[in-house]
CSV table of C-alpha atoms and ligand atoms in Angstrom, one decimal:
chain,number,residue,atom,x,y,z
T,245,UNK,CA,-48.1,67.8,7.0
T,246,UNK,CA,-48.4,71.6,6.9
T,247,UNK,CA,-50.2,73.5,9.6
T,248,UNK,CA,-53.0,74.4,7.1
T,249,UNK,CA,-53.4,70.8,6.0
T,250,UNK,CA,-53.6,69.7,9.7
T,251,UNK,CA,-56.4,72.2,10.4
T,252,UNK,CA,-58.3,71.3,7.2
T,253,UNK,CA,-58.1,67.6,8.1
T,254,UNK,CA,-59.2,68.3,11.7
T,255,UNK,CA,-62.3,70.1,10.3
T,256,UNK,CA,-63.4,67.2,8.1
T,257,UNK,CA,-62.3,64.0,9.9
T,258,UNK,CA,-63.4,61.7,12.7
T,259,UNK,CA,-67.1,61.9,11.6
T,260,UNK,CA,-67.4,65.4,12.8
T,261,UNK,CA,-68.7,68.4,10.8
T,262,UNK,CA,-68.9,72.2,10.9
T,263,UNK,CA,-71.7,74.3,12.3
T,264,UNK,CA,-72.4,77.5,10.3
T,265,UNK,CA,-73.5,80.1,12.9
T,266,UNK,CA,-72.2,83.0,11.0
T,267,UNK,CA,-75.4,84.7,10.0
T,268,UNK,CA,-74.8,88.4,9.2
T,269,UNK,CA,-76.6,90.8,11.5
T,270,UNK,CA,-79.4,91.3,9.0
T,271,UNK,CA,-80.0,87.6,8.4
T,272,UNK,CA,-79.8,86.7,12.1
T,273,UNK,CA,-82.1,89.6,13.0
T,274,UNK,CA,-84.8,88.5,10.5
T,275,UNK,CA,-84.5,84.9,11.8
T,276,UNK,CA,-85.0,86.1,15.4
T,277,UNK,CA,-87.9,88.2,14.4
T,278,UNK,CA,-89.6,85.3,12.7
T,279,UNK,CA,-89.6,83.4,16.0
T,280,UNK,CA,-90.8,86.5,18.0
T,281,UNK,CA,-87.5,87.6,19.4
T,282,UNK,CA,-86.5,91.2,19.4
T,283,UNK,CA,-83.4,91.4,17.1
T,284,UNK,CA,-81.0,93.2,19.5
T,285,UNK,CA,-77.2,92.7,19.8
T,286,UNK,CA,-77.8,91.1,23.2
T,287,UNK,CA,-80.4,88.7,21.9
T,288,UNK,CA,-78.1,87.6,19.1
T,289,UNK,CA,-75.4,87.0,21.7
T,290,UNK,CA,-77.8,85.0,24.0
T,291,UNK,CA,-78.9,82.9,21.1
T,292,UNK,CA,-75.3,82.2,20.0
T,293,UNK,CA,-74.5,81.3,23.7
T,294,UNK,CA,-77.3,78.8,23.7
T,295,UNK,CA,-75.9,77.2,20.5
T,296,UNK,CA,-72.2,76.9,21.7
T,297,UNK,CA,-73.1,75.7,25.2
T,298,UNK,CA,-75.1,72.7,23.9
T,299,UNK,CA,-73.8,69.7,25.9
T,300,UNK,CA,-71.4,67.3,24.1
T,301,UNK,CA,-71.3,69.5,20.9
T,302,UNK,CA,-67.6,68.8,20.4
T,303,UNK,CA,-68.2,65.0,19.9
T,304,UNK,CA,-69.8,65.7,16.5
T,305,UNK,CA,-68.7,69.3,15.7
T,306,UNK,CA,-65.1,70.1,14.6
T,307,UNK,CA,-65.6,73.8,14.0
T,308,UNK,CA,-68.1,76.6,14.3
T,309,UNK,CA,-68.2,79.5,11.9
T,310,UNK,CA,-68.9,82.8,13.7
T,311,UNK,CA,-69.8,86.3,12.4
T,312,UNK,CA,-67.7,89.3,13.3
T,313,UNK,CA,-70.1,90.5,15.9
T,314,UNK,CA,-70.1,87.2,17.8
T,315,UNK,CA,-66.3,87.0,17.6
T,316,UNK,CA,-66.0,90.1,19.7
T,317,UNK,CA,-68.8,89.2,22.2
T,318,UNK,CA,-68.4,87.3,25.5
T,319,UNK,CA,-70.4,84.5,27.1
T,320,UNK,CA,-71.9,84.9,30.6
T,321,UNK,CA,-68.7,83.2,32.1
T,322,UNK,CA,-66.6,86.1,30.7
T,323,UNK,CA,-64.8,84.0,27.9
T,324,UNK,CA,-64.9,85.3,24.3
T,325,UNK,CA,-66.6,82.9,21.9
T,326,UNK,CA,-63.3,81.8,20.3
T,327,UNK,CA,-61.8,81.1,23.8
T,328,UNK,CA,-64.8,79.1,24.9
T,329,UNK,CA,-64.7,77.0,21.7
T,330,UNK,CA,-61.0,76.4,22.1
T,331,UNK,CA,-61.6,75.0,25.6
T,332,UNK,CA,-64.2,72.7,24.2
T,333,UNK,CA,-61.8,71.4,21.5
T,334,UNK,CA,-63.8,73.0,18.7
T,335,UNK,CA,-62.1,75.2,16.1
T,336,UNK,CA,-63.3,78.8,15.8
T,337,UNK,CA,-64.0,80.1,12.3
T,338,UNK,CA,-64.8,83.5,11.0
T,339,UNK,CA,-66.9,84.7,8.1
T,340,UNK,CA,-64.8,87.3,6.4
T,341,UNK,CA,-66.9,88.2,3.4
T,342,UNK,CA,-69.0,91.3,3.7
T,343,UNK,CA,-71.9,90.0,1.8
T,344,UNK,CA,-73.2,89.4,-1.7
T,345,UNK,CA,-74.0,92.7,-3.5
T,346,UNK,CA,-75.6,93.3,-6.9
T,347,UNK,CA,-73.2,92.7,-9.8
T,348,UNK,CA,-72.7,95.9,-11.8
T,349,UNK,CA,-75.1,96.1,-14.6
T,350,UNK,CA,-76.9,92.8,-13.7
T,351,UNK,CA,-80.4,92.6,-12.3
T,352,UNK,CA,-80.3,89.1,-10.9
T,353,UNK,CA,-76.7,88.3,-10.1
T,354,UNK,CA,-74.4,89.0,-7.2
T,355,UNK,CA,-70.8,89.4,-6.4
T,356,UNK,CA,-69.5,88.8,-2.9
T,357,UNK,CA,-67.5,91.6,-1.5
T,358,UNK,CA,-64.9,91.9,1.3
T,359,UNK,CA,-61.4,91.8,-0.2
T,360,UNK,CA,-60.4,95.3,0.7
T,361,UNK,CA,-58.4,95.2,3.9
T,362,UNK,CA,-58.7,91.5,4.2
T,363,UNK,CA,-55.0,90.9,4.9
T,364,UNK,CA,-55.2,93.1,8.0
T,365,UNK,CA,-58.6,91.6,9.1
T,366,UNK,CA,-57.1,88.1,8.8
T,367,UNK,CA,-54.2,89.1,11.1
T,368,UNK,CA,-56.7,90.5,13.7
T,369,UNK,CA,-58.9,87.3,13.6
T,370,UNK,CA,-55.8,85.1,14.0
T,371,UNK,CA,-54.9,87.1,17.1
T,372,UNK,CA,-58.4,86.6,18.5
T,373,UNK,CA,-58.2,82.9,18.0
T,374,UNK,CA,-59.5,82.0,14.5
T,375,UNK,CA,-58.0,79.0,12.8
T,376,UNK,CA,-60.2,79.0,9.7
T,377,UNK,CA,-62.4,81.4,7.6
T,378,UNK,CA,-65.4,81.3,5.3
T,379,UNK,CA,-66.4,83.2,2.2
T,380,UNK,CA,-69.7,82.5,0.3
T,381,UNK,CA,-70.3,83.3,-3.3
T,382,UNK,CA,-73.8,82.8,-4.7
T,383,UNK,CA,-74.6,81.7,-8.2
T,384,UNK,CA,-78.2,81.9,-9.6
T,385,UNK,CA,-79.7,79.6,-12.1
T,386,UNK,CA,-82.3,81.2,-14.4
T,387,UNK,CA,-83.0,82.2,-18.1
T,388,UNK,CA,-79.5,82.5,-19.5
T,389,UNK,CA,-78.0,82.5,-16.0
T,390,UNK,CA,-75.5,82.2,-14.6
T,391,UNK,CA,-73.6,84.6,-16.8
T,392,UNK,CA,-69.9,83.9,-17.5
T,393,UNK,CA,-69.0,87.2,-15.9
T,394,UNK,CA,-70.8,86.5,-12.7
T,395,UNK,CA,-69.1,83.1,-12.4
T,396,UNK,CA,-65.7,84.5,-13.3
T,397,UNK,CA,-66.0,87.5,-10.9
T,398,UNK,CA,-67.1,85.2,-8.0
T,399,UNK,CA,-64.5,82.5,-8.5
T,400,UNK,CA,-61.8,85.2,-8.8
T,401,UNK,CA,-62.8,86.7,-5.5
T,402,UNK,CA,-63.0,83.3,-3.8
T,403,UNK,CA,-59.5,82.5,-5.0
T,404,UNK,CA,-58.0,85.8,-3.8
T,405,UNK,CA,-59.7,85.4,-0.5
T,406,UNK,CA,-58.3,81.9,-0.2
T,407,UNK,CA,-54.8,83.1,-1.0
T,408,UNK,CA,-54.9,85.9,1.6
T,409,UNK,CA,-56.3,83.5,4.3
T,410,UNK,CA,-53.5,81.0,3.7
T,411,UNK,CA,-50.9,83.7,3.7
T,412,UNK,CA,-52.1,84.8,7.1
T,413,UNK,CA,-52.4,81.3,8.5
T,414,UNK,CA,-56.2,80.6,8.2
T,415,UNK,CA,-57.7,77.6,6.4
T,416,UNK,CA,-60.2,79.1,3.9
T,417,UNK,CA,-63.6,77.4,3.5
T,418,UNK,CA,-64.3,78.0,-0.1
T,419,UNK,CA,-68.1,78.2,-0.7
T,420,UNK,CA,-69.4,78.6,-4.2
T,421,UNK,CA,-73.2,78.1,-3.6
T,422,UNK,CA,-75.4,77.4,-6.6
T,423,UNK,CA,-78.7,78.5,-5.2
T,424,UNK,CA,-81.8,76.2,-5.0
T,425,UNK,CA,-84.0,79.2,-5.9
T,426,UNK,CA,-85.9,78.6,-9.1
T,427,UNK,CA,-87.6,75.8,-11.0
T,428,UNK,CA,-84.5,74.3,-12.6
T,429,UNK,CA,-84.0,70.5,-12.9
T,430,UNK,CA,-81.4,68.4,-11.2
T,431,UNK,CA,-79.6,68.1,-14.5
T,432,UNK,CA,-79.4,71.9,-14.8
T,433,UNK,CA,-78.0,72.1,-11.3
T,434,UNK,CA,-75.4,69.5,-12.2
T,435,UNK,CA,-74.4,71.3,-15.3
T,436,UNK,CA,-74.0,74.6,-13.6
T,437,UNK,CA,-72.3,73.2,-10.5
T,438,UNK,CA,-69.8,71.4,-12.8
T,439,UNK,CA,-69.0,74.5,-14.7
T,440,UNK,CA,-68.7,76.7,-11.5
T,441,UNK,CA,-66.4,74.1,-9.9
T,442,UNK,CA,-64.2,73.8,-13.0
T,443,UNK,CA,-63.8,77.6,-13.1
T,444,UNK,CA,-63.1,77.7,-9.4
T,445,UNK,CA,-60.3,75.2,-9.5
T,446,UNK,CA,-58.7,76.9,-12.5
T,447,UNK,CA,-58.7,80.2,-10.5
T,448,UNK,CA,-57.4,78.6,-7.3
T,449,UNK,CA,-54.6,77.2,-9.3
T,450,UNK,CA,-53.8,80.5,-10.9
T,451,UNK,CA,-53.7,82.2,-7.5
T,452,UNK,CA,-51.4,79.4,-6.2
T,453,UNK,CA,-53.8,78.4,-3.4
T,454,UNK,CA,-52.5,75.3,-1.6
T,455,UNK,CA,-55.3,72.8,-2.3
T,456,UNK,CA,-54.5,70.5,0.7
T,457,UNK,CA,-55.1,73.5,3.0
T,458,UNK,CA,-58.7,74.4,2.0
T,459,UNK,CA,-62.1,72.9,2.7
T,460,UNK,CA,-64.6,73.1,-0.2
T,461,UNK,CA,-68.2,74.0,0.8
T,462,UNK,CA,-70.4,73.3,-2.2
T,463,UNK,CA,-74.2,72.8,-2.7
T,464,UNK,CA,-75.5,69.4,-3.2
T,465,UNK,CA,-76.8,68.7,-6.7
T,466,UNK,CA,-80.5,69.0,-6.3
T,467,UNK,CA,-83.5,70.2,-8.3
T,468,UNK,CA,-84.7,73.8,-7.7
T,469,UNK,CA,-87.0,74.6,-4.9
T,470,UNK,CA,-89.8,75.5,-7.4
T,471,UNK,CA,-89.3,72.5,-9.6
T,472,UNK,CA,-91.9,69.7,-9.8
T,473,UNK,CA,-89.1,67.2,-10.0
T,474,UNK,CA,-88.5,65.3,-6.7
T,475,UNK,CA,-85.4,63.3,-7.2
T,476,UNK,CA,-84.8,60.2,-5.1
T,477,UNK,CA,-82.2,60.5,-2.3
T,478,UNK,CA,-79.9,58.1,-4.2
T,479,UNK,CA,-80.2,60.2,-7.4
T,480,UNK,CA,-79.1,63.3,-5.6
T,481,UNK,CA,-76.2,61.4,-3.9
T,482,UNK,CA,-75.1,60.0,-7.2
T,483,UNK,CA,-75.3,63.3,-9.1
T,484,UNK,CA,-73.5,65.1,-6.4
T,485,UNK,CA,-70.6,62.6,-6.1
T,486,UNK,CA,-70.3,62.3,-9.9
T,487,UNK,CA,-70.0,66.1,-10.2
T,488,UNK,CA,-67.4,66.3,-7.4
T,489,UNK,CA,-65.4,63.4,-8.9
T,490,UNK,CA,-65.3,65.3,-12.3
T,491,UNK,CA,-64.1,68.6,-10.8
T,492,UNK,CA,-62.5,68.4,-7.4
T,493,UNK,CA,-58.8,67.4,-7.2
T,494,UNK,CA,-58.0,64.6,-4.8
T,495,UNK,CA,-55.5,66.8,-2.9
T,496,UNK,CA,-58.5,68.7,-1.4
T,497,UNK,CA,-58.8,67.0,2.1
T,498,UNK,CA,-62.5,67.5,2.5
T,499,UNK,CA,-65.8,68.7,1.2
T,500,UNK,CA,-68.3,70.1,3.8
T,501,UNK,CA,-71.7,70.7,2.2
T,502,UNK,CA,-74.1,73.6,2.8
T,503,UNK,CA,-77.8,72.7,3.2
T,504,UNK,CA,-79.1,75.5,1.0
T,505,UNK,CA,-82.7,75.4,2.2
T,506,UNK,CA,-83.2,71.6,2.2
T,507,UNK,CA,-85.2,70.3,5.2
T,508,UNK,CA,-82.9,69.1,8.0
T,509,UNK,CA,-83.9,65.5,7.5
T,510,UNK,CA,-83.4,65.5,3.7
T,511,UNK,CA,-80.0,67.1,4.0
T,512,UNK,CA,-78.9,64.4,6.4
T,513,UNK,CA,-80.3,61.6,4.2
T,514,UNK,CA,-78.4,63.0,1.2
T,515,UNK,CA,-75.2,63.2,3.2
T,516,UNK,CA,-75.7,59.6,4.4
T,517,UNK,CA,-76.4,58.2,0.9
T,518,UNK,CA,-73.2,59.7,-0.5
T,519,UNK,CA,-71.1,57.8,2.0
T,520,UNK,CA,-72.4,54.5,0.7
T,521,UNK,CA,-71.2,55.1,-2.8
T,522,UNK,CA,-67.8,53.8,-4.1
T,523,UNK,CA,-64.7,54.7,-2.0
T,524,UNK,CA,-64.3,58.5,-2.1
T,525,UNK,CA,-61.0,60.4,-2.4
T,526,UNK,CA,-62.0,63.1,0.1
T,527,UNK,CA,-63.8,63.2,3.4
T,528,UNK,CA,-67.5,64.3,2.9
T,529,UNK,CA,-69.1,66.1,5.8
T,530,UNK,CA,-71.5,68.8,6.7
T,531,UNK,CA,-71.2,72.6,7.2
T,532,UNK,CA,-74.9,73.2,7.6
T,533,UNK,CA,-76.5,76.4,9.0
T,534,UNK,CA,-80.3,76.2,8.8
T,535,UNK,CA,-80.4,72.4,8.7
T,536,UNK,CA,-78.6,72.3,12.1
T,537,UNK,CA,-80.0,75.3,14.0
T,538,UNK,CA,-83.4,75.6,12.4
T,539,UNK,CA,-85.2,73.2,14.8
T,540,UNK,CA,-83.4,74.7,17.8
T,541,UNK,CA,-84.4,78.3,17.0
T,542,UNK,CA,-88.1,77.1,16.4
T,543,UNK,CA,-88.0,75.4,19.8
T,544,UNK,CA,-86.4,78.2,21.7
T,545,UNK,CA,-88.4,81.3,20.5
T,546,UNK,CA,-86.7,83.4,23.1
T,547,UNK,CA,-88.2,81.4,26.0
T,548,UNK,CA,-85.4,80.6,28.5
T,549,UNK,CA,-87.6,77.8,29.8
T,550,UNK,CA,-87.2,76.1,26.4
T,551,UNK,CA,-83.4,76.4,26.4
T,552,UNK,CA,-82.7,72.8,27.2
T,553,UNK,CA,-85.2,71.5,24.7
T,554,UNK,CA,-83.7,73.8,22.0
T,555,UNK,CA,-80.2,72.5,22.8
T,556,UNK,CA,-81.6,68.9,22.5
T,557,UNK,CA,-83.0,69.8,19.1
T,558,UNK,CA,-79.6,71.0,17.9
T,559,UNK,CA,-77.9,68.0,19.4
T,560,UNK,CA,-80.2,65.6,17.6
T,561,UNK,CA,-79.4,67.2,14.2
T,562,UNK,CA,-75.6,67.3,14.8
T,563,UNK,CA,-75.6,63.7,16.0
T,564,UNK,CA,-77.7,62.5,13.1
T,565,UNK,CA,-75.3,64.1,10.6
T,566,UNK,CA,-72.3,62.7,12.3
T,567,UNK,CA,-74.0,59.2,12.2
T,568,UNK,CA,-74.8,59.8,8.5
T,569,UNK,CA,-71.0,59.9,7.9
R,1447,LIG,C1,-75.4,80.8,8.5
R,1447,LIG,O1,-75.6,81.5,7.3
R,1447,LIG,C2,-74.4,81.9,6.6
R,1447,LIG,C3,-74.3,83.4,6.5
R,1447,LIG,O2,-75.4,83.9,5.7
R,1447,LIG,P1,-75.6,85.5,5.5
R,1447,LIG,O3,-74.2,86.1,5.3
R,1447,LIG,O4,-76.4,85.5,4.2
R,1447,LIG,O5,-76.3,86.0,6.7
R,1447,LIG,C4,-74.4,81.2,5.2
R,1447,LIG,O6,-73.3,81.6,4.5
R,1447,LIG,C5,-74.3,79.7,5.5
R,1447,LIG,O7,-73.1,79.4,6.1
R,1447,LIG,C6,-74.4,78.9,4.2
R,1447,LIG,O8,-75.4,79.4,3.4
R,1447,LIG,C7,-74.8,77.5,4.6
R,1447,LIG,O9,-75.9,77.6,5.4
R,1447,LIG,P2,-77.2,76.6,5.0
R,1447,LIG,O10,-78.3,77.1,5.8
R,1447,LIG,O11,-77.4,76.8,3.5
R,1447,LIG,O12,-76.7,75.2,5.4
């Protein structure tokens, strides 16, 4: 087993999953402001310390994805975040993309940036304790969208990122997110997700990415947030698994879903329903952000007196998702 394959399998096995705590400074700041917390560097650090010091987190969490700022910060005990996670038996991941920017000449589509200097940044993060990385591409469904050029540009960047990570010794989490924004149907989401994943695996093959050393982080196949359609949990599970079966090679060790704006409970139900379908060739787990930390942030609201209750809220979500596996 290669070192990359071993890390990828550790991330997705033993009923554990990945916590995405890699909100960029802008996203984290707006989430803190929404709960009445001043968005300072220190408050972002305090909030991330609350998350990673949640008791017994490692029983259900294999890895935590951090942002660059957090990677360089320390906990109150003097450890860096990657050192602290290592002591807990949780793998430290790093978001290496620099965000989704407007695609040239397009009004509604984005291209994720961050390839320049990535080889050197990967080497730095490995030195600081990272074992895996993440890059998120976003694909929009709309009138005549996504365009071929947006899909091709994004899967090209994802494949080049994955190759650079593997060369430097990091397992790439490859995240092509078909957004829930819009009024599209479940069938439209399935058609777009299928075509994005097909393009992605063609490009990963072209770039000679070792498929047994990646983790795929896709969206579940759901109806758009603005759609009147409310598919049953079993329909989402079936459509998602059918889409993955049609597109994802069996050499990929595991698939860790994003939650994408679903409620925490629904995301967990969907994950659970997929496990009860026919035997699956890959591990299916979670790599949720909002669906794990949302209730904790709402509970905490910057009040240190609510710290334990907030950690309990996070713990409940992580345990529920582990149980759903
Ligand atoms: C935690 O949020 C991640 C970083 O987002 P920004 O760079 O936009 O701040 C995000 O990539 C996240 O990992 C995925 O969207 C999955 O999170 P959800 O909330 O969709 O499960």
